[in-house]
Amino acid sequence: MGKRLSALLWLALACSSSAPASDNEAYDACLLKYQKLAKTERSAFYIQRSCRKLHIDGNYLFSGEKKYHQCIIDNLPGVETETATSQILSVCNDQSRG
């Protein structure tokens, strides 16, 4: 009984932790479109995180969180300085709350 239960738990966890193929495809497309425009490691990190949040975790985000991550995707690619990156992060944060 114990082995069967642990096998069922393992199967349930394996199935629940993987995103549907369409989500993975959308995530990959987001990365391919926006990561190549990243000019700094920090902006690349935030772009990758926002692609993941929007396309893998999107069903679990609040409206403001979706707004924040879309703002990052729309405005961070191509930014060349840390100062501009920080300002964009701050503005996206402010806009997602209002």
CSV table of N, CA and C in Angstrom, one decimal:
chain,number,residue,atom,x,y,z
A,1,MET,N,0.8,-1.2,0.0
A,1,MET,CA,0.0,0.0,0.0
A,1,MET,C,0.9,1.3,0.0
A,2,GLY,N,1.9,1.3,0.8
A,2,GLY,CA,2.8,2.4,0.8
A,2,GLY,C,3.5,2.7,-0.5
A,3,LYS,N,4.0,1.7,-1.2
A,3,LYS,CA,4.7,1.9,-2.4
A,3,LYS,C,3.7,2.4,-3.5
A,4,ARG,N,2.5,1.9,-3.5
A,4,ARG,CA,1.5,2.3,-4.5
A,4,ARG,C,1.1,3.8,-4.2
A,5,LEU,N,0.9,4.2,-3.0
A,5,LEU,CA,0.6,5.6,-2.7
A,5,LEU,C,1.7,6.5,-3.1
A,6,SER,N,3.0,6.1,-2.8
A,6,SER,CA,4.1,7.0,-3.1
A,6,SER,C,4.2,7.1,-4.7
A,7,ALA,N,4.0,6.0,-5.4
A,7,ALA,CA,4.0,6.0,-6.8
A,7,ALA,C,3.0,7.0,-7.4
A,8,LEU,N,1.8,6.9,-6.8
A,8,LEU,CA,0.7,7.8,-7.2
A,8,LEU,C,1.0,9.3,-6.9
A,9,LEU,N,1.6,9.5,-5.8
A,9,LEU,CA,2.0,10.9,-5.4
A,9,LEU,C,3.1,11.4,-6.4
A,10,TRP,N,4.1,10.6,-6.7
A,10,TRP,CA,5.1,10.9,-7.6
A,10,TRP,C,4.5,11.3,-9.0
A,11,LEU,N,3.6,10.5,-9.5
A,11,LEU,CA,3.0,10.7,-10.7
A,11,LEU,C,2.2,12.0,-10.7
A,12,ALA,N,1.4,12.2,-9.7
A,12,ALA,CA,0.7,13.5,-9.6
A,12,ALA,C,1.6,14.7,-9.6
A,13,LEU,N,2.7,14.6,-8.9
A,13,LEU,CA,3.6,15.8,-8.8
A,13,LEU,C,4.3,16.0,-10.2
A,14,ALA,N,4.6,14.9,-10.8
A,14,ALA,CA,5.3,15.0,-12.2
A,14,ALA,C,4.3,15.6,-13.2
A,15,CYS,N,3.1,15.3,-13.1
A,15,CYS,CA,2.1,15.8,-14.0
A,15,CYS,C,1.8,17.3,-13.7
A,16,SER,N,1.7,17.6,-12.5
A,16,SER,CA,1.3,19.0,-12.1
A,16,SER,C,2.5,20.0,-12.3
A,17,SER,N,3.7,19.5,-12.3
A,17,SER,CA,4.8,20.5,-12.4
A,17,SER,C,5.2,20.8,-13.8
A,18,SER,N,4.7,20.1,-14.8
A,18,SER,CA,5.0,20.4,-16.1
A,18,SER,C,3.9,21.2,-16.8
A,19,ALA,N,4.3,22.3,-17.5
A,19,ALA,CA,3.4,23.1,-18.2
A,19,ALA,C,2.9,22.5,-19.5
A,20,PRO,N,1.7,22.8,-19.9
A,20,PRO,CA,1.3,22.3,-21.2
A,20,PRO,C,2.2,22.7,-22.3
A,21,ALA,N,2.3,22.0,-23.4
A,21,ALA,CA,3.2,22.3,-24.5
A,21,ALA,C,2.9,23.7,-25.0
A,22,SER,N,1.7,24.1,-25.1
A,22,SER,CA,1.4,25.5,-25.7
A,22,SER,C,2.0,26.6,-24.8
A,23,ASP,N,2.0,26.4,-23.5
A,23,ASP,CA,2.6,27.3,-22.6
A,23,ASP,C,4.1,27.4,-22.8
A,24,ASN,N,4.7,26.2,-22.9
A,24,ASN,CA,6.2,26.1,-23.2
A,24,ASN,C,6.5,26.8,-24.5
A,25,GLU,N,5.7,26.5,-25.5
A,25,GLU,CA,5.9,27.2,-26.8
A,25,GLU,C,5.8,28.7,-26.7
A,26,ALA,N,4.9,29.2,-26.0
A,26,ALA,CA,4.7,30.6,-25.9
A,26,ALA,C,5.9,31.2,-25.1
A,27,TYR,N,6.3,30.5,-24.1
A,27,TYR,CA,7.5,30.9,-23.3
A,27,TYR,C,8.7,31.0,-24.1
A,28,ASP,N,8.9,29.9,-24.9
A,28,ASP,CA,10.1,29.9,-25.8
A,28,ASP,C,10.0,31.0,-26.9
A,29,ALA,N,8.9,31.2,-27.4
A,29,ALA,CA,8.7,32.3,-28.4
A,29,ALA,C,9.0,33.7,-27.8
A,30,CYS,N,8.6,33.9,-26.5
A,30,CYS,CA,8.8,35.1,-25.8
A,30,CYS,C,10.3,35.3,-25.6
A,31,LEU,N,11.0,34.2,-25.2
A,31,LEU,CA,12.5,34.3,-25.0
A,31,LEU,C,13.2,34.6,-26.3
A,32,LEU,N,12.8,33.9,-27.4
A,32,LEU,CA,13.4,34.1,-28.7
A,32,LEU,C,13.2,35.6,-29.2
A,33,LYS,N,12.1,36.1,-28.9
A,33,LYS,CA,11.8,37.5,-29.4
A,33,LYS,C,12.5,38.5,-28.6
A,34,TYR,N,12.5,38.4,-27.3
A,34,TYR,CA,13.0,39.5,-26.4
A,34,TYR,C,14.4,39.3,-25.8
A,35,GLN,N,14.8,38.1,-25.6
A,35,GLN,CA,16.1,37.9,-25.0
A,35,GLN,C,17.3,38.4,-25.9
A,36,LYS,N,17.1,38.3,-27.2
A,36,LYS,CA,18.2,38.7,-28.1
A,36,LYS,C,18.3,40.3,-28.1
A,37,LEU,N,17.4,41.0,-27.5
A,37,LEU,CA,17.4,42.4,-27.4
A,37,LEU,C,18.0,42.9,-26.1
A,38,ALA,N,18.2,42.0,-25.2
A,38,ALA,CA,18.8,42.3,-23.8
A,38,ALA,C,20.2,42.8,-24.0
A,39,LYS,N,20.5,43.9,-23.3
A,39,LYS,CA,21.8,44.5,-23.4
A,39,LYS,C,22.7,44.3,-22.2
A,40,THR,N,22.0,43.9,-21.1
A,40,THR,CA,22.7,43.7,-19.8
A,40,THR,C,22.2,42.3,-19.2
A,41,GLU,N,23.0,41.8,-18.3
A,41,GLU,CA,22.7,40.6,-17.6
A,41,GLU,C,21.4,40.8,-16.8
A,42,ARG,N,21.3,41.9,-16.2
A,42,ARG,CA,20.1,42.2,-15.3
A,42,ARG,C,18.9,42.3,-16.2
A,43,SER,N,18.9,43.0,-17.3
A,43,SER,CA,17.7,43.0,-18.1
A,43,SER,C,17.4,41.7,-18.7
A,44,ALA,N,18.4,40.9,-19.0
A,44,ALA,CA,18.1,39.5,-19.5
A,44,ALA,C,17.4,38.7,-18.5
A,45,PHE,N,17.8,38.8,-17.2
A,45,PHE,CA,17.2,38.1,-16.1
A,45,PHE,C,15.7,38.5,-16.0
A,46,TYR,N,15.4,39.8,-16.0
A,46,TYR,CA,14.1,40.3,-15.8
A,46,TYR,C,13.2,39.9,-17.0
A,47,ILE,N,13.7,39.9,-18.2
A,47,ILE,CA,13.0,39.5,-19.4
A,47,ILE,C,12.6,38.0,-19.3
A,48,GLN,N,13.6,37.2,-18.9
A,48,GLN,CA,13.4,35.8,-18.8
A,48,GLN,C,12.3,35.5,-17.7
A,49,ARG,N,12.5,36.2,-16.6
A,49,ARG,CA,11.5,36.0,-15.5
A,49,ARG,C,10.1,36.4,-15.9
A,50,SER,N,10.0,37.5,-16.7
A,50,SER,CA,8.7,38.0,-17.1
A,50,SER,C,8.1,37.0,-18.1
A,51,CYS,N,8.9,36.5,-19.0
A,51,CYS,CA,8.4,35.5,-20.0
A,51,CYS,C,7.8,34.3,-19.3
A,52,ARG,N,8.6,33.9,-18.3
A,52,ARG,CA,8.1,32.7,-17.5
A,52,ARG,C,6.8,33.0,-16.7
A,53,LYS,N,6.8,34.1,-16.1
A,53,LYS,CA,5.6,34.5,-15.3
A,53,LYS,C,4.4,34.6,-16.2
A,54,LEU,N,4.5,35.2,-17.4
A,54,LEU,CA,3.4,35.4,-18.3
A,54,LEU,C,2.9,34.1,-19.0
A,55,HIS,N,3.9,33.3,-19.3
A,55,HIS,CA,3.5,32.1,-20.2
A,55,HIS,C,3.5,30.8,-19.5
A,56,ILE,N,4.2,30.7,-18.4
A,56,ILE,CA,4.2,29.4,-17.6
A,56,ILE,C,3.3,29.5,-16.4
A,57,ASP,N,3.4,30.7,-15.7
A,57,ASP,CA,2.7,30.9,-14.4
A,57,ASP,C,1.5,31.8,-14.6
A,58,GLY,N,1.2,32.2,-15.8
A,58,GLY,CA,0.2,33.2,-16.1
A,58,GLY,C,-1.2,32.9,-15.5
A,59,ASN,N,-1.6,31.7,-15.4
A,59,ASN,CA,-2.9,31.4,-14.8
A,59,ASN,C,-3.0,31.7,-13.3
A,60,TYR,N,-1.9,31.8,-12.7
A,60,TYR,CA,-1.8,32.0,-11.2
A,60,TYR,C,-1.5,33.4,-10.8
A,61,LEU,N,-1.4,34.3,-11.8
A,61,LEU,CA,-1.0,35.7,-11.5
A,61,LEU,C,-2.3,36.6,-11.3
A,62,PHE,N,-2.1,37.6,-10.5
A,62,PHE,CA,-3.2,38.6,-10.3
A,62,PHE,C,-3.0,39.6,-11.5
A,63,SER,N,-4.1,40.4,-11.7
A,63,SER,CA,-4.1,41.3,-12.9
A,63,SER,C,-2.9,42.3,-12.8
A,64,GLY,N,-2.6,42.8,-11.6
A,64,GLY,CA,-1.5,43.7,-11.5
A,64,GLY,C,-0.1,43.1,-11.8
A,65,GLU,N,0.0,41.8,-11.4
A,65,GLU,CA,1.3,41.1,-11.7
A,65,GLU,C,1.4,40.9,-13.2
A,66,LYS,N,0.3,40.5,-13.9
A,66,LYS,CA,0.4,40.4,-15.3
A,66,LYS,C,0.8,41.7,-16.0
A,67,LYS,N,0.2,42.8,-15.5
A,67,LYS,CA,0.5,44.1,-16.0
A,67,LYS,C,1.9,44.4,-15.8
A,68,TYR,N,2.5,44.1,-14.7
A,68,TYR,CA,3.9,44.4,-14.4
A,68,TYR,C,4.8,43.6,-15.4
A,69,HIS,N,4.6,42.4,-15.5
A,69,HIS,CA,5.4,41.6,-16.4
A,69,HIS,C,5.3,41.9,-17.8
A,70,GLN,N,4.1,42.3,-18.3
A,70,GLN,CA,3.9,42.8,-19.6
A,70,GLN,C,4.6,44.1,-19.9
A,71,CYS,N,4.6,45.0,-18.9
A,71,CYS,CA,5.4,46.2,-18.9
A,71,CYS,C,6.9,46.0,-19.1
A,72,ILE,N,7.4,45.0,-18.4
A,72,ILE,CA,8.8,44.6,-18.5
A,72,ILE,C,9.1,44.2,-19.9
A,73,ILE,N,8.3,43.3,-20.4
A,73,ILE,CA,8.5,42.8,-21.8
A,73,ILE,C,8.4,43.9,-22.8
A,74,ASP,N,7.5,44.8,-22.6
A,74,ASP,CA,7.3,45.9,-23.6
A,74,ASP,C,8.4,46.9,-23.5
A,75,ASN,N,9.0,47.1,-22.4
A,75,ASN,CA,9.9,48.3,-22.2
A,75,ASN,C,11.4,48.0,-21.9
A,76,LEU,N,11.7,46.8,-21.4
A,76,LEU,CA,13.1,46.5,-21.0
A,76,LEU,C,14.0,46.1,-22.1
A,77,PRO,N,13.5,45.4,-23.1
A,77,PRO,CA,14.5,45.0,-24.2
A,77,PRO,C,15.1,46.2,-24.9
A,78,GLY,N,16.4,46.1,-25.1
A,78,GLY,CA,17.1,47.2,-25.7
A,78,GLY,C,17.7,48.2,-24.8
A,79,VAL,N,17.3,48.2,-23.5
A,79,VAL,CA,17.9,49.1,-22.5
A,79,VAL,C,19.3,48.8,-22.3
A,80,GLU,N,20.2,49.9,-22.3
A,80,GLU,CA,21.6,49.7,-22.2
A,80,GLU,C,22.3,50.0,-20.9
A,81,THR,N,21.6,50.6,-20.0
A,81,THR,CA,22.2,51.0,-18.7
A,81,THR,C,21.5,50.4,-17.5
A,82,GLU,N,22.2,50.3,-16.4
A,82,GLU,CA,21.6,49.8,-15.2
A,82,GLU,C,20.6,50.9,-14.6
A,83,THR,N,20.9,52.1,-14.8
A,83,THR,CA,20.1,53.2,-14.3
A,83,THR,C,18.7,53.1,-15.0
A,84,ALA,N,18.7,53.0,-16.4
A,84,ALA,CA,17.5,52.9,-17.1
A,84,ALA,C,16.7,51.6,-16.7
A,85,THR,N,17.4,50.5,-16.5
A,85,THR,CA,16.8,49.3,-16.1
A,85,THR,C,16.1,49.5,-14.8
A,86,SER,N,16.7,50.1,-13.8
A,86,SER,CA,16.1,50.4,-12.5
A,86,SER,C,14.9,51.3,-12.7
A,87,GLN,N,15.0,52.3,-13.5
A,87,GLN,CA,13.9,53.2,-13.7
A,87,GLN,C,12.7,52.5,-14.3
A,88,ILE,N,12.9,51.7,-15.3
A,88,ILE,CA,11.8,51.0,-15.9
A,88,ILE,C,11.2,50.0,-15.0
A,89,LEU,N,12.0,49.3,-14.2
A,89,LEU,CA,11.4,48.4,-13.2
A,89,LEU,C,10.5,49.2,-12.2
A,90,SER,N,11.0,50.3,-11.8
A,90,SER,CA,10.2,51.2,-10.9
A,90,SER,C,8.9,51.6,-11.5
A,91,VAL,N,8.9,52.1,-12.7
A,91,VAL,CA,7.7,52.6,-13.4
A,91,VAL,C,6.8,51.4,-13.6
A,92,CYS,N,7.2,50.3,-14.0
A,92,CYS,CA,6.4,49.1,-14.2
A,92,CYS,C,5.7,48.7,-12.9
A,93,ASN,N,6.5,48.8,-11.9
A,93,ASN,CA,5.9,48.5,-10.5
A,93,ASN,C,4.8,49.5,-10.2
A,94,ASP,N,5.1,50.7,-10.4
A,94,ASP,CA,4.1,51.8,-10.1
A,94,ASP,C,2.8,51.6,-10.9
A,95,GLN,N,3.0,51.4,-12.2
A,95,GLN,CA,1.9,51.2,-13.1
A,95,GLN,C,1.0,50.0,-12.8
A,96,SER,N,1.7,49.0,-12.3
A,96,SER,CA,0.9,47.7,-12.0
A,96,SER,C,0.0,47.8,-10.8
A,97,ARG,N,0.3,48.8,-10.0
A,97,ARG,CA,-0.5,49.0,-8.8
A,97,ARG,C,-1.7,50.0,-9.0
A,98,GLY,N,-1.6,50.7,-10.1
A,98,GLY,CA,-2.6,51.8,-10.2
A,98,GLY,C,-3.6,51.5,-11.2
